[in-house]
Amino acid sequence: MQRLCWAAFLLVAFPLAANGQATDEAPANNQPSSKAGQGETPATDFQNTASQFLGKFCLDCHDSTDPEGDVRLDNLDVDLSVTETADSWNRIFNQVQFGEMPPEDETQPSADQRATFLRQLDHELTLHGRGFELDKKLLLPQFGNYIDHGKLFDGSVTEKPYSPARLWRQRPIIYDAIWGNAYGRAPWYSVKIGGTGNHLIARGPHKGKLMATRYFQDQKYANPFFEFVHHASGFTDYASIVADQSSLEALLVNAETMAQILTVGQKVRIVTQVKNKGSRTGNNEAMFVGGVTTTANEYRGRVPVIFNYIVKSAQPVTRDDFDQALDVAFALFLRRSPKQEEYEHYWRNVFQKNAELGNEMALQAVLIYVTLTPEFVYRMELGLGETDADGRRFLSPQELVYSLHYALHNKPAFGVDEIETIDVYTKQSEAPIQRTMTTPRPAWAAGHSALVKEMLAGKLKTRDDVERVVRQMLDARQNGWVTTHNRTYLSTTNPRILQFFREFFGYYKADEVFKDIDEFKKRDGFQQFVQGSASKLAYDTDSLILHILQEDKDVLKQLLTTNKVVSVYWNGKNDEQQVKRAGGAEKYRRTHPVQSYNLDPYEHAYDKDNHSDPQIRKNGQVFRAPAEQRCGILTQPSWLIAHSGNFDNDPVRRGKWIREKLLAGVVMDLPINVDAQIPDNEHQTLRERFQVVHESACWRCHKKMNPLGMPFEAYNHVGKWRATEQGQPVDASGSITLSHDDSLHQDVQNVLELMEALAESDLVRQSFIRHVFRYWMGRNEMLSDSQTLMAMDKAYVESGGSFKELLVALMTSDSFLYRK
């Protein structure tokens, strides 16, 4: 089994290095020579340098004398053009990368030694077409913790921070916000004549009859972008996610629809029913169903006057008219004016080449062309400002608008300046229908954001300007801290902040984990969990986080240790009708949603005069649970459910989350040839069934996860605290080991000890800050971001744990403001 496990580890391929950049401390003779870059380094040179590393750290276990796992490293070939040889070196790369080799009880290479060896090996593999392009892959979401954590925060890196110039694919939700209302819905009207409507027909065959209209919208577009979430990141908006072929195809279809709407109007279907003797009384606006039905299609809407003029003109379009139309097209889609060369390009290469198809088709071709340019599909962060002495370029004012606005919002930053428009129709409908169909202000004519107004006034150019507007945005009046299905995180002030915590903790996925609610009706400790409970518990956690952010003190510590819980769907009162509908007082108690937090609705009924806690007196939906039962977001039922299986807890998944999110660690993915099954035994606890992973074949990875996840066995798999399992006292002990901080290592007896230890750790705080950086920067850290990360850490600590100050430090940092 030991040999099989070692072989399985070697088979896993993770093409990435431990360090994002070469360091100044690396010995010069360990750097690839200039000849190496040209593919001329003899294999013997590589053999000499590689053998030094292997000889010092690996050959004690893997030489010809009883090699561990039958893996010998003393006789490796260095001809990397041979597939088998390259594969062997690739497996060595992965083991060193993951810290699996050398083993923890052997002499370990320093971070620089490890990084230098991996870079040199990658260089040699690249010469033979088998390398990893490390610097690029280090920016991908699944490789977030591979840079040495210590070097990011110890001050040894003095390079000035920047971000690589990039195109950042449009966020799906922002595309919806731009497209959905303006171009993406096909409306239709239901018209009923002769019922109990509120419009009197003034002319025609139905003069004197009442008419009722109802308006419907059907989504008629496909969002071309997808929401990619890598399990190791959890974040949905990385700049490395590109628009693929399917995205471009959907963009083209949408662009054709958009071009038609802006030139000839939106096609509207009107379904008319006239009441007759066969009509029946119905529960609808006109109070009848059936009758004589007719269907008509009309074009309607407001289109730019210049577009309408070009479409209707029978004469060749003049250059002046075309330039005016292109101004409108750029304003609508790119939120800027065309450059001189763009006027020429679109006139000669697009409009004129399609002119033989008619003015309408030629103009639509121009609109389609504009909407398929990278500038419409991507956010451009090239750094169009001044270049400094280090070759870094400051973001231009327009780039700053996009970066800052999209950091906190999920809606367009730019509106459209007033454009002269005209209503278009293809038929003359009844006057009430025409009044309903009139669109005095198109959806795309929304106003500019406050940031755009600052930019237009010339007040968004410097770092001081950025800090001023960021503070204004963060100080915006909050519109409450309770979220529900009617008021989700998207409705909150600066919604991207709560979205960060949803994606960081991942508790919003609770609704995606199947739970057998029919079976729960028979089981104590589960009867409170019904259809919709998972979603409601996630709203509880949303609200708790907003409550903590509102106070903005020791935010991370509060998130990890608070015993407050929020129940947004209970106001603290036991309404008699609710009790009756539940089936009586006892059933009401057992099935009440606050039972998920081990609270009794009768014992915790809200009475503001009897609460000693002033915060709870003020907020009737906030309660305090016993400290030993609830300790932070990781003991919220929503988090426990999201990180559980369908029918049981999952200490592996929970421990892996802590290892990666709070301890800046890495755990190898499960090899494809390993069947990770825990035996079923209804007479054993889950901890007892997990004893199988303590075999050395499995424990190499599980030791990084299980000791961190086992304390959560104090809860069942729908998040309710329990004292016993299978008739035995719950063993919730665990330990913190194998982290970057030896002082953190300790045994813990329960989840309270675990969370309090983590909450006091500098490593945990810094790991959290790294995730804040990734979410708002859309990429992983590079070593050159060290100064930014340290400034963020300093701002957070010195402000007493203010999340606002943490964001200010990030958004005014060189990493945020400069491109290179």
Coordinates of C-alpha atoms in Angstrom, one line a residue, residues 220-771:
K220 CA -34.2 36.6 -25.6
Y221 CA -30.5 36.5 -25.2
A222 CA -27.9 34.2 -23.8
N223 CA -25.3 35.6 -21.5
P224 CA -22.0 34.8 -23.4
F225 CA -20.0 34.7 -20.3
F226 CA -19.9 32.0 -17.7
E227 CA -19.2 32.0 -14.0
F228 CA -16.0 29.9 -13.4
V229 CA -15.2 28.9 -9.9
H230 CA -12.2 26.8 -9.1
H231 CA -12.5 24.9 -5.9
A232 CA -9.1 26.1 -4.7
S233 CA -10.0 29.7 -5.1
G234 CA -13.8 30.0 -4.7
F235 CA -13.7 33.3 -6.5
T236 CA -15.7 33.9 -9.7
D237 CA -14.0 36.8 -11.3
Y238 CA -10.4 36.1 -12.2
A239 CA -8.8 38.2 -15.0
S240 CA -7.3 35.0 -16.4
I241 CA -10.7 33.7 -17.5
V242 CA -11.1 34.4 -21.2
A243 CA -14.0 34.6 -23.6
D244 CA -14.0 31.3 -25.4
Q245 CA -15.4 30.3 -28.8
S246 CA -18.9 29.7 -27.4
S247 CA -18.8 33.1 -25.8
L248 CA -18.0 34.8 -29.1
E249 CA -20.8 32.9 -30.8
A250 CA -23.3 34.1 -28.2
L251 CA -21.9 37.6 -28.5
L252 CA -22.5 37.6 -32.2
V253 CA -26.1 36.5 -31.9
N254 CA -26.8 39.1 -29.3
A255 CA -25.1 41.8 -31.3
E256 CA -27.3 41.1 -34.3
T257 CA -30.4 41.5 -32.1
M258 CA -29.0 44.6 -30.5
A259 CA -28.3 46.2 -34.0
Q260 CA -31.8 45.5 -35.1
I261 CA -33.4 47.0 -32.0
L262 CA -31.3 50.2 -32.4
T263 CA -32.1 50.7 -36.0
V264 CA -35.6 49.6 -36.6
G265 CA -36.9 49.0 -33.1
Q266 CA -37.9 46.1 -30.9
K267 CA -40.3 43.5 -32.3
V268 CA -43.4 43.3 -30.1
R269 CA -46.1 40.6 -30.3
I270 CA -49.6 41.8 -29.6
V271 CA -52.2 39.1 -28.8
T272 CA -55.7 40.5 -28.8
Q273 CA -58.8 38.7 -27.5
V274 CA -62.3 40.1 -28.1
K275 CA -65.0 38.9 -25.8
N276 CA -67.9 36.9 -27.4
K277 CA -70.7 34.6 -26.4
G278 CA -68.2 31.7 -25.9
S279 CA -66.0 33.6 -23.5
R280 CA -65.8 32.5 -19.9
T281 CA -65.3 34.4 -16.7
G282 CA -61.7 34.2 -15.7
N283 CA -59.5 35.4 -12.9
N284 CA -57.4 37.9 -14.9
E285 CA -57.3 41.5 -15.6
A286 CA -60.1 41.6 -18.2
M287 CA -62.2 39.0 -16.3
F288 CA -62.6 36.6 -19.2
V289 CA -60.9 33.9 -21.2
G290 CA -61.4 32.7 -24.7
G291 CA -63.0 34.8 -27.4
V292 CA -61.8 35.8 -30.8
T293 CA -57.9 35.9 -30.9
T294 CA -55.7 37.7 -33.3
T295 CA -51.9 38.2 -33.2
A296 CA -49.9 41.1 -34.7
N297 CA -46.2 41.9 -34.7
E298 CA -45.1 45.5 -34.4
Y299 CA -41.8 47.2 -34.1
R300 CA -41.6 49.8 -31.4
G301 CA -39.1 51.7 -29.2
R302 CA -37.0 54.7 -29.2
V303 CA -34.0 54.6 -31.7
P304 CA -31.4 57.3 -32.2
V305 CA -32.6 59.9 -34.7
I306 CA -29.4 59.6 -36.8
F307 CA -29.9 55.8 -37.0
N308 CA -33.5 56.3 -38.1
Y309 CA -32.5 58.9 -40.7
I310 CA -29.8 56.6 -42.2
V311 CA -32.1 53.6 -42.3
K312 CA -35.0 55.6 -43.9
S313 CA -32.8 57.5 -46.4
A314 CA -33.0 56.5 -50.0
Q315 CA -29.8 58.5 -50.8
P316 CA -26.2 57.5 -50.2
V317 CA -25.1 58.3 -46.7
T318 CA -22.8 61.3 -46.3
R319 CA -19.6 61.1 -44.3
D320 CA -20.8 63.7 -41.9
D321 CA -24.0 61.7 -41.2
F322 CA -21.9 58.5 -40.8
D323 CA -19.5 60.2 -38.3
Q324 CA -22.5 61.3 -36.3
A325 CA -23.9 57.8 -36.2
L326 CA -20.5 56.4 -35.2
D327 CA -20.3 58.9 -32.3
V328 CA -23.6 57.5 -31.1
A329 CA -22.5 53.9 -31.5
F330 CA -19.3 54.5 -29.5
A331 CA -21.2 56.3 -26.8
L332 CA -23.7 53.5 -26.5
F333 CA -21.2 50.6 -26.4
L334 CA -17.7 51.9 -25.6
R335 CA -18.7 55.0 -23.6
R336 CA -16.2 57.2 -25.4
S337 CA -15.7 59.1 -28.6
P338 CA -14.1 57.5 -31.7
K339 CA -10.5 58.4 -32.6
Q340 CA -9.8 59.8 -36.0
E341 CA -8.4 56.6 -37.4
E342 CA -11.5 54.8 -36.1
Y343 CA -13.8 57.1 -38.1
E344 CA -11.8 56.2 -41.2
H345 CA -11.7 52.5 -40.5
Y346 CA -15.4 52.0 -39.8
W347 CA -16.3 54.2 -42.8
R348 CA -14.1 52.5 -45.4
N349 CA -13.7 48.9 -44.1
V350 CA -17.2 48.3 -42.6
F351 CA -19.9 50.7 -43.8
Q352 CA -18.8 51.2 -47.4
K353 CA -18.1 47.5 -47.9
N354 CA -21.7 46.7 -46.8
A355 CA -23.3 49.7 -48.5
E356 CA -24.5 47.6 -51.5
L357 CA -26.8 45.7 -49.0
G358 CA -28.6 48.9 -48.2
N359 CA -28.2 51.6 -45.5
E360 CA -30.0 49.5 -42.9
M361 CA -27.7 46.5 -43.2
A362 CA -24.6 48.6 -43.5
L363 CA -25.4 50.5 -40.3
Q364 CA -26.2 47.2 -38.5
A365 CA -22.8 45.8 -39.7
V366 CA -21.1 48.8 -38.0
L367 CA -23.0 48.3 -34.8
I368 CA -22.2 44.5 -34.7
Y369 CA -18.5 45.2 -35.5
V370 CA -18.3 47.7 -32.5
T371 CA -19.9 45.2 -30.1
L372 CA -17.4 42.5 -31.0
T373 CA -14.3 44.5 -30.3
P374 CA -12.2 43.5 -27.3
E375 CA -13.0 46.9 -25.7
F376 CA -16.7 45.9 -25.5
V377 CA -16.0 42.3 -24.4
Y378 CA -13.2 43.1 -21.9
R379 CA -12.3 45.6 -19.3
M380 CA -9.0 47.1 -20.6
E381 CA -6.3 47.7 -17.9
L382 CA -3.3 48.6 -19.9
G383 CA -2.1 51.6 -17.9
L384 CA -2.6 54.5 -20.2
G385 CA -1.3 57.1 -17.8
E386 CA 2.2 58.4 -17.3
T387 CA 5.2 56.0 -17.2
D388 CA 7.4 56.3 -14.1
A389 CA 11.2 55.6 -13.7
D390 CA 10.5 51.9 -13.1
G391 CA 8.6 51.4 -16.3
R392 CA 5.2 51.3 -14.6
R393 CA 2.2 53.1 -16.0
F394 CA -0.5 54.7 -13.9
L395 CA -4.1 53.9 -14.8
S396 CA -5.8 56.6 -16.9
P397 CA -8.8 58.3 -15.4
Q398 CA -11.2 56.2 -17.4
E399 CA -9.4 53.0 -16.4
L400 CA -9.7 54.2 -12.8
V401 CA -13.4 54.6 -13.1
Y402 CA -13.8 51.0 -14.3
S403 CA -11.4 49.5 -11.7
L404 CA -12.9 51.4 -8.7
H405 CA -16.6 51.1 -9.7
Y406 CA -16.4 47.4 -10.6
A407 CA -14.5 46.7 -7.4
L408 CA -17.7 47.5 -5.4
H409 CA -20.6 47.3 -7.8
N410 CA -22.2 44.9 -10.3
K411 CA -23.6 47.6 -12.6
P412 CA -22.2 49.7 -15.4
A413 CA -20.0 52.7 -14.4
F414 CA -20.8 54.8 -17.5
G415 CA -24.2 55.9 -18.6
V416 CA -24.9 57.5 -21.9
D417 CA -25.1 61.3 -22.5
E418 CA -28.3 62.6 -23.9
I419 CA -28.9 61.2 -27.4
E420 CA -31.7 62.5 -29.6
T421 CA -34.2 59.7 -30.1
I422 CA -37.5 59.1 -31.9
D423 CA -40.3 56.6 -31.3
V424 CA -40.8 54.1 -34.1
Y425 CA -43.9 52.0 -34.9
T426 CA -44.8 49.9 -37.9
K427 CA -48.5 49.9 -37.3
Q428 CA -51.0 52.3 -35.8
S429 CA -52.3 50.5 -32.6
E430 CA -55.1 51.7 -30.4
A431 CA -54.2 54.8 -28.5
P432 CA -54.0 53.0 -25.1
I433 CA -51.6 50.5 -26.5
Q434 CA -49.5 53.2 -28.1
R435 CA -49.3 55.0 -24.7
T436 CA -48.2 51.8 -23.0
M437 CA -45.6 51.1 -25.7
T438 CA -44.1 54.5 -25.6
T439 CA -40.5 54.5 -24.2
P440 CA -39.6 58.1 -23.3
R441 CA -36.3 57.1 -21.8
P442 CA -34.5 54.0 -23.1
A443 CA -32.8 51.8 -20.6
W444 CA -29.4 52.5 -22.1
A445 CA -29.8 56.1 -21.3
A446 CA -29.1 55.7 -17.6
G447 CA -27.0 58.4 -16.0
H448 CA -23.3 58.3 -15.2
S449 CA -22.0 57.1 -11.8
A450 CA -20.5 59.5 -9.3
L451 CA -17.0 58.3 -10.3
V452 CA -17.6 59.3 -13.9
K453 CA -18.7 62.7 -12.8
E454 CA -15.5 63.0 -10.8
M455 CA -13.5 62.0 -13.9
L456 CA -15.3 64.4 -16.2
A457 CA -14.6 67.2 -13.7
G458 CA -10.9 66.3 -13.8
K459 CA -10.8 65.1 -10.2
L460 CA -9.7 61.5 -10.7
K461 CA -6.1 61.6 -11.6
T462 CA -3.9 61.0 -8.6
R463 CA -3.5 58.6 -5.7
D464 CA -5.0 61.2 -3.4
D465 CA -8.0 61.4 -5.7
V466 CA -8.4 57.7 -5.5
E467 CA -8.3 57.6 -1.7
R468 CA -10.9 60.4 -1.5
V469 CA -13.4 58.6 -3.8
V470 CA -12.8 55.2 -2.3
R471 CA -13.6 56.5 1.2
Q472 CA -16.7 58.2 -0.1
M473 CA -17.9 54.9 -1.7
L474 CA -17.1 52.9 1.5
D475 CA -18.8 55.5 3.7
A476 CA -22.0 55.4 1.6
R477 CA -25.1 55.1 3.8
Q478 CA -25.9 51.4 4.4
N479 CA -29.5 50.4 3.6
G480 CA -29.7 47.8 6.4
W481 CA -27.9 44.6 7.2
V482 CA -30.6 42.0 6.9
T483 CA -30.8 40.0 3.6
T484 CA -33.7 37.8 2.5
H485 CA -34.9 36.2 -0.7
N486 CA -36.5 39.6 -1.5
R487 CA -33.4 41.6 -0.6
T488 CA -30.3 39.6 -1.6
Y489 CA -26.7 40.6 -1.4
L490 CA -27.1 42.3 -4.8
S491 CA -29.4 44.8 -3.2
T492 CA -26.9 45.8 -0.5
T493 CA -24.7 48.9 -0.6
N494 CA -21.5 48.1 -2.3
P495 CA -22.6 44.5 -3.0
R496 CA -19.2 43.2 -4.0
I497 CA -18.1 43.4 -0.4
L498 CA -20.7 40.9 0.8
Q499 CA -20.1 38.9 -2.3
F500 CA -16.4 38.5 -1.3
F501 CA -17.4 36.9 2.0
R502 CA -19.9 34.7 0.3
E503 CA -17.3 33.4 -2.1
F504 CA -14.5 33.3 0.5
F505 CA -16.4 31.2 3.0
G506 CA -18.5 29.4 0.3
Y507 CA -21.6 29.1 2.6
Y508 CA -23.9 30.2 -0.2
K509 CA -23.5 26.7 -1.7
A510 CA -25.5 25.1 1.1
D511 CA -28.5 25.0 -1.1
E512 CA -26.5 22.9 -3.7
V513 CA -25.9 20.0 -1.3
F514 CA -28.7 17.4 -1.4
K515 CA -30.3 16.6 1.9
D516 CA -33.1 14.1 2.4
I517 CA -35.7 16.2 4.1
D518 CA -38.3 13.5 4.0
E519 CA -36.1 11.3 6.1
F520 CA -35.4 14.2 8.5
K521 CA -39.0 14.3 9.6
K522 CA -38.4 11.1 11.5
R523 CA -35.1 12.1 13.2
D524 CA -34.4 14.2 16.2
G525 CA -32.0 17.0 15.5
F526 CA -33.1 17.2 11.9
Q527 CA -36.8 18.1 12.0
Q528 CA -36.1 21.8 11.7
F529 CA -34.5 21.3 8.3
V530 CA -37.2 21.6 5.6
Q531 CA -37.4 22.6 2.0
G532 CA -35.8 26.0 1.7
S533 CA -33.9 25.9 5.0
A534 CA -30.5 25.9 3.4
S535 CA -31.2 29.1 1.5
K536 CA -32.6 30.8 4.6
L537 CA -29.6 29.8 6.6
A538 CA -27.4 31.4 4.0
Y539 CA -29.4 34.6 4.4
D540 CA -28.8 34.4 8.1
T541 CA -25.1 34.2 7.5
D542 CA -25.2 37.1 5.0
S543 CA -26.9 39.2 7.7
L544 CA -24.5 38.2 10.4
I545 CA -21.6 39.2 8.3
L546 CA -23.2 42.6 7.4
H547 CA -23.9 43.1 11.1
I548 CA -20.2 42.5 11.9
L549 CA -19.1 44.8 9.0
Q550 CA -21.3 47.5 10.2
E551 CA -19.4 47.6 13.5
D552 CA -16.1 47.3 11.5
K553 CA -13.9 46.3 14.5
D554 CA -11.7 43.2 14.7
V555 CA -13.7 42.0 11.7
L556 CA -11.7 38.8 11.0
K557 CA -11.6 37.8 14.7
Q558 CA -15.4 38.4 15.0
L559 CA -16.0 36.3 11.9
L560 CA -14.1 33.4 13.3
T561 CA -15.2 33.6 17.0
T562 CA -18.5 35.3 17.4
N563 CA -21.3 33.4 19.1
K564 CA -23.9 35.7 17.7
V565 CA -26.4 34.2 15.3
V566 CA -29.1 35.8 13.2
S567 CA -32.5 34.5 12.3
V568 CA -33.8 36.7 9.5
Y569 CA -37.1 34.7 9.1
W570 CA -38.1 35.0 12.7
N571 CA -38.8 38.2 14.5
G572 CA -38.5 36.7 18.0
K573 CA -42.3 36.4 18.4
N574 CA -44.3 33.2 18.6
D575 CA -47.4 34.1 16.7
E576 CA -50.4 32.0 17.8
Q577 CA -51.4 31.3 14.2
Q578 CA -47.9 30.1 13.3
V579 CA -48.0 27.7 16.3
K580 CA -51.4 26.4 15.2
R581 CA -50.3 25.9 11.6
A582 CA -47.2 24.0 12.8
G583 CA -49.4 21.5 14.6
G584 CA -49.2 22.7 18.2
A585 CA -46.6 24.0 20.6
E586 CA -44.4 21.0 20.8
K587 CA -44.1 20.5 17.1
Y588 CA -43.7 24.2 16.6
R589 CA -40.7 24.0 19.0
R590 CA -39.1 21.0 17.3
T591 CA -39.5 22.3 13.7
H592 CA -38.7 26.0 14.4
P593 CA -35.8 27.4 12.2
V594 CA -33.8 28.6 15.3
Q595 CA -33.5 25.0 16.3
S596 CA -30.7 24.9 13.7
Y597 CA -28.8 27.0 16.2
N598 CA -29.9 24.9 19.1
L599 CA -32.1 27.7 20.3
D600 CA -35.6 27.2 21.7
P601 CA -38.1 29.7 20.2
Y602 CA -40.0 30.0 23.5
E603 CA -36.8 30.5 25.6
H604 CA -35.4 33.1 23.2
A605 CA -38.6 35.0 22.4
Y606 CA -37.7 38.6 21.8
D607 CA -38.2 40.9 24.7
K608 CA -36.2 44.1 24.3
D609 CA -36.7 45.1 28.0
N610 CA -35.2 41.9 29.3
H611 CA -32.1 41.6 27.2
S612 CA -28.9 42.6 28.9
D613 CA -27.0 42.8 25.6
P614 CA -27.6 46.2 24.1
Q615 CA -26.9 45.0 20.6
I616 CA -29.5 42.3 20.9
R617 CA -32.0 44.7 22.5
K618 CA -31.6 46.9 19.4
N619 CA -31.8 44.1 16.9
G620 CA -34.6 41.6 17.5
Q621 CA -33.3 39.0 15.1
V622 CA -29.8 38.7 16.7
F623 CA -29.3 36.1 19.4
R624 CA -26.3 34.8 21.3
A625 CA -25.8 31.0 21.3
P626 CA -23.7 29.3 24.0
A627 CA -20.0 30.0 23.3
E628 CA -19.1 26.3 23.2
Q629 CA -21.7 25.7 20.5
R630 CA -21.2 28.6 18.1
C631 CA -17.9 30.2 17.3
G632 CA -17.9 32.2 14.1
I633 CA -18.9 31.6 10.5
L634 CA -17.4 28.1 10.4
T635 CA -19.9 27.0 12.9
Q636 CA -22.8 28.6 11.1
P637 CA -25.2 25.8 9.8
S638 CA -24.9 27.3 6.3
W639 CA -21.1 26.8 6.2
L640 CA -21.3 23.3 7.8
I641 CA -23.9 22.2 5.2
A642 CA -22.0 23.7 2.3
H643 CA -18.9 21.8 3.4
S644 CA -20.6 18.5 4.1
G645 CA -21.7 15.5 2.1
N646 CA -25.3 14.5 1.2
F647 CA -25.7 12.2 4.1
D648 CA -22.8 12.9 6.5
N649 CA -20.2 15.4 7.6
D650 CA -17.0 15.8 5.7
P651 CA -14.0 16.6 7.9
V652 CA -11.7 16.3 4.8
R653 CA -13.4 19.1 2.9
R654 CA -13.7 21.3 6.0
G655 CA -10.0 20.7 6.9
K656 CA -8.9 21.4 3.4
W657 CA -10.8 24.7 3.5
I658 CA -9.0 25.8 6.6
R659 CA -5.6 24.6 5.3
E660 CA -6.0 26.6 2.1
K661 CA -8.0 29.6 3.1
L662 CA -6.7 30.3 6.6
L663 CA -3.3 28.7 6.8
A664 CA -2.0 29.6 3.2
G665 CA -1.3 25.9 2.6
V666 CA -1.6 23.5 -0.3
V667 CA -3.2 20.0 -0.4
M668 CA -2.6 17.8 -3.4
D669 CA -5.7 16.9 -5.4
L670 CA -6.9 13.3 -5.1
P671 CA -5.0 11.0 -7.6
I672 CA -7.4 9.6 -10.2
N673 CA -6.4 6.0 -9.3
V674 CA -7.4 6.4 -5.6
D675 CA -10.9 5.3 -4.5
A676 CA -11.6 7.6 -1.6
Q677 CA -14.4 5.8 0.1
I678 CA -15.1 5.6 3.8
P679 CA -16.7 2.3 4.9
D680 CA -20.3 2.5 5.9
N681 CA -21.0 1.2 9.4
E682 CA -24.1 2.3 11.2
H683 CA -22.7 1.3 14.6
Q684 CA -19.5 3.5 14.3
T685 CA -19.0 7.2 14.5
L686 CA -17.6 9.0 11.5
R687 CA -14.3 9.5 13.3
E688 CA -14.1 5.7 13.9
R689 CA -14.9 5.0 10.2
F690 CA -12.2 7.5 9.2
Q691 CA -9.5 5.5 10.9
V692 CA -8.8 3.9 7.5
V693 CA -7.1 7.1 6.3
H694 CA -4.5 6.8 9.1
E695 CA -2.7 4.2 7.0
S696 CA 0.5 5.8 5.7
A697 CA -0.7 5.5 2.1
C698 CA -3.5 8.0 2.8
W699 CA -2.2 9.9 5.8
R700 CA 0.4 11.8 3.8
C701 CA -2.4 14.1 2.6
H702 CA -5.1 13.5 5.2
K703 CA -2.8 14.7 8.0
K704 CA -3.1 18.2 6.5
M705 CA -6.9 18.1 6.6
N706 CA -8.5 15.7 9.1
P707 CA -7.1 17.1 12.3
L708 CA -8.5 20.5 11.3
G709 CA -11.8 19.1 10.2
M710 CA -12.6 16.7 13.0
P711 CA -13.5 19.4 15.6
F712 CA -16.6 20.0 13.5
E713 CA -17.9 16.6 14.4
A714 CA -19.6 18.5 17.2
Y715 CA -22.3 19.2 14.6
N716 CA -24.5 17.0 12.6
H717 CA -24.5 17.4 8.8
V718 CA -27.2 20.0 8.8
G719 CA -25.2 22.1 11.3
K720 CA -27.0 21.5 14.6
W721 CA -24.7 21.1 17.6
R722 CA -24.7 17.7 19.3
A723 CA -23.2 16.2 22.4
T724 CA -23.4 12.5 21.4
E725 CA -23.1 10.5 18.2
Q726 CA -24.1 6.8 18.0
G727 CA -24.8 6.9 21.8
Q728 CA -21.2 8.0 22.5
P729 CA -19.9 11.4 23.6
V730 CA -18.7 13.3 20.5
D731 CA -14.9 13.4 20.2
A732 CA -14.3 16.9 18.7
S733 CA -10.6 16.9 19.3
G734 CA -8.1 17.9 16.6
S735 CA -4.8 19.7 16.1
I736 CA -3.1 22.5 14.1
T737 CA 0.1 21.3 12.5
L738 CA 2.2 21.6 9.3
S739 CA 1.7 25.3 8.9
H740 CA 4.1 28.1 8.1
D741 CA 3.9 29.2 11.8
D742 CA 5.3 26.7 14.4
S743 CA 3.9 28.8 17.2
L744 CA 0.4 28.0 16.0
H745 CA 0.8 24.3 16.3
Q746 CA -1.2 22.7 19.1
D747 CA -3.8 20.1 20.0
V748 CA -7.3 21.3 20.5
Q749 CA -10.1 19.6 22.4
N750 CA -13.1 21.3 20.6
V751 CA -14.0 23.7 17.8
L752 CA -14.0 26.7 20.3
E753 CA -10.3 26.1 21.0
L754 CA -9.5 25.6 17.3
M755 CA -11.3 28.8 16.2
E756 CA -9.9 31.0 19.0
A757 CA -6.3 29.8 18.2
L758 CA -6.8 30.5 14.5
A759 CA -8.3 33.9 15.2
E760 CA -5.3 35.1 17.1
S761 CA -2.8 34.0 14.5
D762 CA -0.8 36.4 12.3
L763 CA -0.6 33.7 9.7
V764 CA -4.4 33.4 9.5
R765 CA -4.8 37.2 9.3
Q766 CA -2.2 37.3 6.5
S767 CA -3.8 34.4 4.6
F768 CA -7.1 36.2 4.8
I769 CA -5.5 39.4 3.4
R770 CA -4.0 37.4 0.5
H771 CA -7.5 36.3 -0.4

